[in-house]
Amino acid sequence: MSARDRILAKLKAAPNLPKPEPDVAAWFAGHRPVENTADKVARFRKCIEFAHAEVHAVTAITWLPKLREVLAARQIDKLLVAEETPHGNAALDELPPQGIECSTYDMPIEAWKTEMFHATPASLTAARAAIAETGTLILWPDAKEPRLMSLVPPVHIVLLDSAKIYNTFYEATQAEGWKDSLPTNALLISGPSKTADIQVTLAYGAHGPKELIVLLMGDEQ
Amino acid sequence: MNAQPIHFKPSEGFRDRAKAVVDNPFLRQSFRGAMDFLMSKRAGQFPDVEELESLRTLGEQIRQYNLGKLPELLVRLEENLTRNGIQVHWAETPDEANEIILGICKRVDAKLMVKGKSMVSEEIELNHAAEAAGIGALESDMGEYIVQLAGEKPSHIIMPAIHKTKEEIAKLFHEKVPGVEYTDNVDALIQIGRKVLREKFLEADIGLSGVNFAIAETGTLCLVENEGNGRMCTTTPPIHVAITGIEKIVEQLSHVPPLLSLLTRSATGQNISTYFNMISSPRKPGEKDGPEEVHLVLLDNGRSQAYADEQLRKTLQCIRCGACMNHCPVYTRIGGHAYGTTYPGPIGKIISPHMLGLEATATMATASSLCGACGEVCPVKIPIPELLMRLREESFSAPHPNPAMRGQGAGYNGLVSFVWRAWATVYRSPMLYGLATWAGSRFSWLMPSSQGPWTTVRTPLKPAPKRLRDMLKERG
Amino acid sequence: MSSVQPATPHPTDIYFFATCVVDQFFPGAGMDAITLLERLGIRVHFPEEQTCCGQPAYTSGFPDEARKVAAHQLTLFPNDWPVVVPSGSCAGMMKHHYPTLFAADPARRAQAEALSARIYELTDFLVNLLDWQPQDTGGECTVVLHTSCSARREMGVHLTGRKLLGGLGKVTVAQQDHESECCGFGGTFSIKQPEISGAMVEDKVKALKATGAERVVSADCGCLMNILGHAAWKDAQEGRAQPSLPGEHIASFLLRRTAR
């Protein structure tokens, strides 16, 4: 018998103690009121800012200038963007003439790992959606906008449409039917990388981005 | 790495190790401070008692429901992971698990494995096995990295280096990391770790991680972390190997949000961790990063023994938040190393006997005043004090056939059992009780002034000259 | 949380289960509790045959022995009166663990469940059944209250002691650090792990003393035995003739403060 069969046999030999199915939906319905967009935006901001992210309200017109300003403030002149995405293409069109070099993730990581780790100071990605309750960005990296874009560069800038903020993680998974469509990697990001492993003292930029900047599109505040 | 030999018996020398910490005011203060901090952070996350209690009830229901279907869910998880391209392996013992992982390493001639935080990998002593096989195993969680550099083991499941001060870490980095000047600035220390480890992420052939939740219906592995090293380990190297205990499974994606909320709020008082990483497949054609191979190792190591008993099964509800240790007055006094087990604190006391046998761990169950703080904060309502009493019973009862656990009767002592039987004989009989207590009250001057362990820090116990029943009689 | 039961709003008769610790080591506390209850117009019945709730054996891992002793107590309370226990720990044993202890014995289990419903910790009984509003007759005084872990977590009655003391006009109740933390007694724990138990009681006594309170009161004599035992030991070590932390059962304190 294989280890698999032995383990399963032991578990199956144990008393069968079926338990009632938990009602997750009822708990959320009873404990997490559905908020309007303005409230969700406010809660999202408060939470993610508490986690040390920087949030800027932008519009379809102002987001690129704001992006440039954010980079200039940090004296960053190089940005990793995803081509074939609307925001990536917009950046590719607008930023290089203004002195910001835009590199693209156009080949498998093996071909440029060292450059990614050593010469990529910042990246721009979109967020698929967000969660107000916890101040969380939802990213589903894909072939166009791969996983390491939101992990390796020390500064990660995220474009988020404020109409896509859910109340809770639960609501997001239900509304978007995640259980039938999960990608290779789905990510929740709720601030810059951090650790409190030395004397419970909080330090940012442990292994991932030291700074997380959210450009919150459509927020009129 | 230095570490305890695998067949070490944590029960042996427990009192000495505990005493060493109790007698060290510096360590006492440092654990007290850290636990106070974690307790207040958790309390801040649960201002609404009704919300907390109903969420704990939901968490308990979710865990019990899923454990109720465990064999079926494991098979479903395997089917769905396999369909998604993730390779599933099963291990009954730590040795089998190590063999599987090292087999993968050897197949690709791996030189370096970078590890995200995984208590199960500590449980199987993977670092030991890897080093013995000539494969580098490097911890990348900052706390784990510090502990590994120091040749120690984690003293807390969430905060591995909680026993170390920044000065000690500064000295360690200065001595062990080439070219590092002494600094006790925490930010600077973290940046040193970041720099060293980033080079290793680039170089590594294998990334190892634990699993917080495995979702059966979707075939997904979920990881909770703050640092990003878990994402590094699961994204950068060409192969990702995840290892988990068989109990960390949920049937449905919808079970995850409540458990995640309970986990991060209970563990570190965060409403959510910085990263929640859901992995459902290796790199797909056209994708530009992520591992080409993903493996999952499902480890039993005694869990099926706990599973076989209705009461002991509750041990497996655990989601490894560490709140029980943060709130434990015993853990706060002695820290994690004194336990001598991979999992310290209250959860360690109830899970370790299934992994190591009661013969090696019986003493741990006695190291509790049964104050109930652990059970009170447990986000999935594991009745830890009840389980400790059960373990005491399993340990102290005379060995019998078909025991519920390995090592049953290991703490059996004929004399002690006789004393309890005699006690019961006296206390079930009003006449004998009356005689014994009457004698106690009249001859209390005979009570010795030294009463063993009691009088090491207390005055001796002396029965009152008159019992309550005597006083009531006199009053009429 | 607390065991408010509408069935018997103002009972006239109760059983008093003193506990073996009170009977043998703190009989004065038992007398004071009885006197206090009588003063409130209650007829107190003390079944002479009572011994111990069985908890020492139960928590030590000897449930069979605990069951034998518990089975004897089951027979002592024939009338449907409340059973008042001046200890959260022993009350917790009778209220919450008796039904489990007799799970495999249907007849006794039914008895245990019926008894369980009638078990009251003393302060819970005073507050929630009698709705007693104590009238303070003493002078200014600061006390600190230690609530046992069983009273707090098993019985959920940690608020009642505080409420009673809070009703005394001239009594200030000091707040100690780590109030909800165990004193380190834990029955046989104090003998089996004396180093850890010793560290816990040391910290507890320090926290209680740091409040500057004149005395510690508690509704559990097990904790008092541990706390006062350590405080007295420390006094002896440091050559103090007067106790640096006197203490007593909350019943004694309440009785004295409300004397007419």
Tab-separated table of C-alpha atoms in Angstrom, chain A residues 2-8 10-12 14-24 27-28 31-32 47 50 84 105-110 113-114 116-118 131 133-136 141-154 169-170 173-174 177-180 182-210, chain B residues 37 50-51 54-55 58 61-62 64-65 68 70-71 74-75 78 90-92 96 140-143 146 158-162 164-167 169 186-187 189-191 194 197-199 201-202 217-218 220 226-229 231-232 234-236 246 252-258 260 265 270-284 286-291 300 304 307-308 310 313:
chain	number	residue	atom	x	y	z
A	2	SER	CA	1.193	3.511	-0.758
A	3	ALA	CA	1.434	6.232	1.852
A	4	ARG	CA	-1.625	7.754	0.233
A	5	ASP	CA	-3.662	4.601	0.663
A	6	ARG	CA	-2.467	4.075	4.216
A	7	ILE	CA	-3.332	7.633	5.256
A	8	LEU	CA	-6.735	7.512	3.592
A	10	LYS	CA	-6.699	5.408	8.589
A	11	LEU	CA	-8.897	8.445	8.091
A	12	LYS	CA	-11.725	6.376	6.681
A	14	ALA	CA	-12.057	6.812	12.007
A	15	PRO	CA	-15.590	7.481	13.229
A	16	ASN	CA	-17.637	9.288	10.628
A	17	LEU	CA	-18.803	12.462	12.356
A	18	PRO	CA	-20.531	14.607	9.763
A	19	LYS	CA	-21.038	18.215	10.836
A	20	PRO	CA	-23.570	20.730	9.529
A	21	GLU	CA	-22.457	22.935	6.684
A	22	PRO	CA	-21.446	26.402	7.888
A	23	ASP	CA	-23.510	29.313	6.613
A	24	VAL	CA	-20.834	31.777	5.568
A	27	TRP	CA	-22.608	35.591	8.651
A	28	PHE	CA	-21.500	38.181	6.137
A	31	HIS	CA	-22.142	41.413	10.025
A	32	ARG	CA	-20.914	43.322	7.014
A	47	CYS	CA	-7.268	50.922	5.861
A	50	PHE	CA	-2.979	52.696	7.886
A	84	GLU	CA	-0.789	45.442	-24.314
A	105	TYR	CA	8.016	42.673	-19.341
A	106	ASP	CA	8.284	41.265	-22.848
A	107	MET	CA	10.129	38.010	-22.247
A	108	PRO	CA	10.192	35.224	-19.669
A	109	ILE	CA	11.850	36.191	-16.423
A	110	GLU	CA	14.729	33.739	-16.923
A	113	LYS	CA	16.139	38.028	-13.863
A	114	THR	CA	19.222	39.990	-12.900
A	116	MET	CA	14.588	42.743	-12.851
A	117	PHE	CA	16.222	42.355	-9.444
A	118	HIS	CA	18.930	44.976	-9.804
A	131	ILE	CA	-11.658	45.319	-0.776
A	133	GLU	CA	-13.005	46.144	4.743
A	134	THR	CA	-9.300	45.491	4.849
A	135	GLY	CA	-7.839	48.057	2.437
A	136	THR	CA	-6.793	45.395	-0.008
A	141	PRO	CA	-1.321	38.633	-12.659
A	142	ASP	CA	-1.308	37.214	-16.173
A	143	ALA	CA	0.880	36.865	-19.256
A	144	LYS	CA	0.637	40.590	-19.930
A	145	GLU	CA	1.183	41.751	-16.378
A	146	PRO	CA	3.167	38.967	-14.659
A	147	ARG	CA	3.505	38.134	-10.983
A	148	LEU	CA	6.904	39.580	-10.233
A	149	MET	CA	5.866	43.086	-11.328
A	150	SER	CA	4.115	43.576	-8.022
A	151	LEU	CA	6.881	41.978	-5.976
A	152	VAL	CA	10.415	42.750	-7.064
A	153	PRO	CA	10.580	46.498	-7.840
A	154	PRO	CA	11.058	48.542	-4.650
A	169	PHE	CA	-13.135	39.563	0.258
A	170	TYR	CA	-16.100	37.239	0.489
A	173	THR	CA	-15.099	36.046	-4.581
A	174	GLN	CA	-18.852	35.590	-4.861
A	177	GLY	CA	-17.399	33.781	-9.425
A	178	TRP	CA	-13.843	33.031	-8.419
A	179	LYS	CA	-14.403	29.406	-7.653
A	180	ASP	CA	-14.825	28.605	-11.321
A	182	LEU	CA	-9.108	31.161	-10.425
A	183	PRO	CA	-5.953	32.101	-12.327
A	184	THR	CA	-2.467	30.651	-11.849
A	185	ASN	CA	-1.940	33.164	-9.082
A	186	ALA	CA	-4.468	35.437	-7.408
A	187	LEU	CA	-3.114	37.998	-5.009
A	188	LEU	CA	-4.398	40.186	-2.252
A	189	ILE	CA	-2.027	43.034	-1.454
A	190	SER	CA	-2.685	45.257	1.541
A	191	GLY	CA	0.333	47.498	1.846
A	192	PRO	CA	4.047	47.518	1.231
A	193	SER	CA	6.081	44.511	2.317
A	194	LYS	CA	6.798	44.568	6.036
A	195	THR	CA	8.044	42.620	9.010
A	196	ALA	CA	8.009	42.902	12.790
A	197	ASP	CA	10.378	40.007	13.329
A	198	ILE	CA	12.997	42.028	15.162
A	199	GLN	CA	11.711	42.928	18.600
A	200	VAL	CA	8.195	43.409	17.227
A	201	THR	CA	9.403	46.639	15.620
A	202	LEU	CA	7.682	47.308	12.330
A	203	ALA	CA	9.998	47.745	9.341
A	204	TYR	CA	8.911	48.190	5.728
A	205	GLY	CA	10.456	46.730	2.601
A	206	ALA	CA	11.315	43.317	3.960
A	207	HIS	CA	11.436	41.392	0.701
A	208	GLY	CA	8.865	42.990	-1.553
A	209	PRO	CA	8.132	46.628	-2.410
A	210	LYS	CA	9.200	49.202	0.136
B	37	PHE	CA	2.057	43.772	22.608
B	50	GLU	CA	-20.732	39.714	19.472
B	51	GLU	CA	-18.864	39.878	16.170
B	54	SER	CA	-20.114	34.727	16.121
B	55	LEU	CA	-17.033	34.683	13.895
B	58	LEU	CA	-18.365	30.208	12.300
B	61	GLN	CA	-18.109	25.198	12.276
B	62	ILE	CA	-16.015	25.563	9.136
B	64	GLN	CA	-15.337	20.881	12.015
B	65	TYR	CA	-17.341	20.566	8.823
B	68	GLY	CA	-15.812	15.731	9.073
B	70	LEU	CA	-11.445	15.003	5.478
B	71	PRO	CA	-10.778	11.775	3.545
B	74	LEU	CA	-8.203	15.097	0.377
B	75	VAL	CA	-9.098	13.011	-2.636
B	78	GLU	CA	-5.674	15.804	-5.134
B	90	TRP	CA	1.648	11.851	0.361
B	91	ALA	CA	3.875	11.235	3.359
B	92	GLU	CA	3.009	9.318	6.480
B	96	GLU	CA	8.922	10.058	3.901
B	140	SER	CA	14.011	33.544	4.043
B	141	ASP	CA	11.411	34.758	6.529
B	142	MET	CA	13.347	37.408	8.469
B	143	GLY	CA	12.693	35.794	11.825
B	146	ILE	CA	17.843	35.149	12.077
B	158	ILE	CA	4.479	33.399	14.114
B	159	MET	CA	7.400	35.341	15.582
B	160	PRO	CA	10.320	32.916	15.318
B	161	ALA	CA	12.995	35.262	16.699
B	162	ILE	CA	10.907	36.816	19.439
B	164	LYS	CA	16.214	37.791	20.538
B	165	THR	CA	16.945	41.451	21.072
B	166	LYS	CA	17.976	43.757	18.262
B	167	GLU	CA	21.408	44.013	19.834
B	169	ILE	CA	20.678	40.277	16.074
B	186	VAL	CA	16.018	47.675	12.941
B	187	ASP	CA	15.422	49.154	9.479
B	189	LEU	CA	19.090	45.165	9.863
B	190	ILE	CA	16.055	44.309	7.758
B	191	GLN	CA	17.686	45.888	4.707
B	194	ARG	CA	16.740	41.828	2.237
B	197	LEU	CA	18.253	37.056	0.578
B	198	ARG	CA	17.405	38.732	-2.733
B	199	GLU	CA	20.613	37.296	-4.166
B	201	PHE	CA	16.086	34.147	-4.486
B	202	LEU	CA	17.841	34.765	-7.814
B	217	GLU	CA	-13.040	22.554	-4.887
B	218	THR	CA	-10.623	24.750	-6.822
B	220	THR	CA	-5.696	26.066	-4.711
B	226	ASN	CA	3.666	40.048	5.354
B	227	GLU	CA	7.198	40.072	4.049
B	228	GLY	CA	6.907	38.900	0.458
B	229	ASN	CA	9.449	36.132	0.895
B	231	ARG	CA	5.784	35.106	-2.807
B	232	MET	CA	9.471	35.094	-3.753
B	234	THR	CA	6.701	30.466	-4.753
B	235	THR	CA	7.379	32.607	-7.844
B	236	THR	CA	11.081	32.984	-8.558
B	246	ILE	CA	-3.407	16.902	5.939
B	252	GLN	CA	-14.914	25.591	-0.506
B	253	LEU	CA	-13.350	28.893	-1.440
B	254	SER	CA	-16.119	30.567	0.569
B	255	HIS	CA	-14.664	29.026	3.738
B	256	VAL	CA	-11.469	30.986	3.301
B	257	PRO	CA	-12.501	34.612	3.994
B	258	PRO	CA	-13.747	33.978	7.556
B	260	LEU	CA	-8.328	34.379	6.945
B	265	ARG	CA	-6.608	39.293	13.501
B	270	GLN	CA	-3.799	42.830	11.586
B	271	ASN	CA	-7.122	43.060	9.805
B	272	ILE	CA	-5.376	41.242	6.967
B	273	SER	CA	-1.799	40.286	6.169
B	274	THR	CA	0.137	42.267	3.563
B	275	TYR	CA	-0.060	39.382	1.121
B	276	PHE	CA	-2.564	36.640	0.572
B	277	ASN	CA	-1.221	34.447	-2.169
B	278	MET	CA	-3.475	31.938	-3.926
B	279	ILE	CA	-1.695	29.453	-6.160
B	280	SER	CA	-3.712	27.234	-8.455
B	281	SER	CA	-1.215	26.026	-11.041
B	282	PRO	CA	2.350	26.132	-12.281
B	283	ARG	CA	3.305	28.622	-14.994
B	284	LYS	CA	0.945	28.245	-17.935
B	286	GLY	CA	2.630	32.111	-22.469
B	287	GLU	CA	3.056	33.238	-18.849
B	288	LYS	CA	6.406	34.854	-18.213
B	289	ASP	CA	7.129	33.988	-14.614
B	290	GLY	CA	6.198	31.548	-11.884
B	291	PRO	CA	7.567	28.039	-11.356
B	300	ASP	CA	0.228	12.862	8.215
B	304	SER	CA	-4.587	10.569	11.613
B	307	TYR	CA	-8.403	12.231	13.847
B	308	ALA	CA	-9.496	8.789	15.023
B	310	GLU	CA	-13.810	12.485	18.413
B	313	ARG	CA	-9.840	15.418	16.555
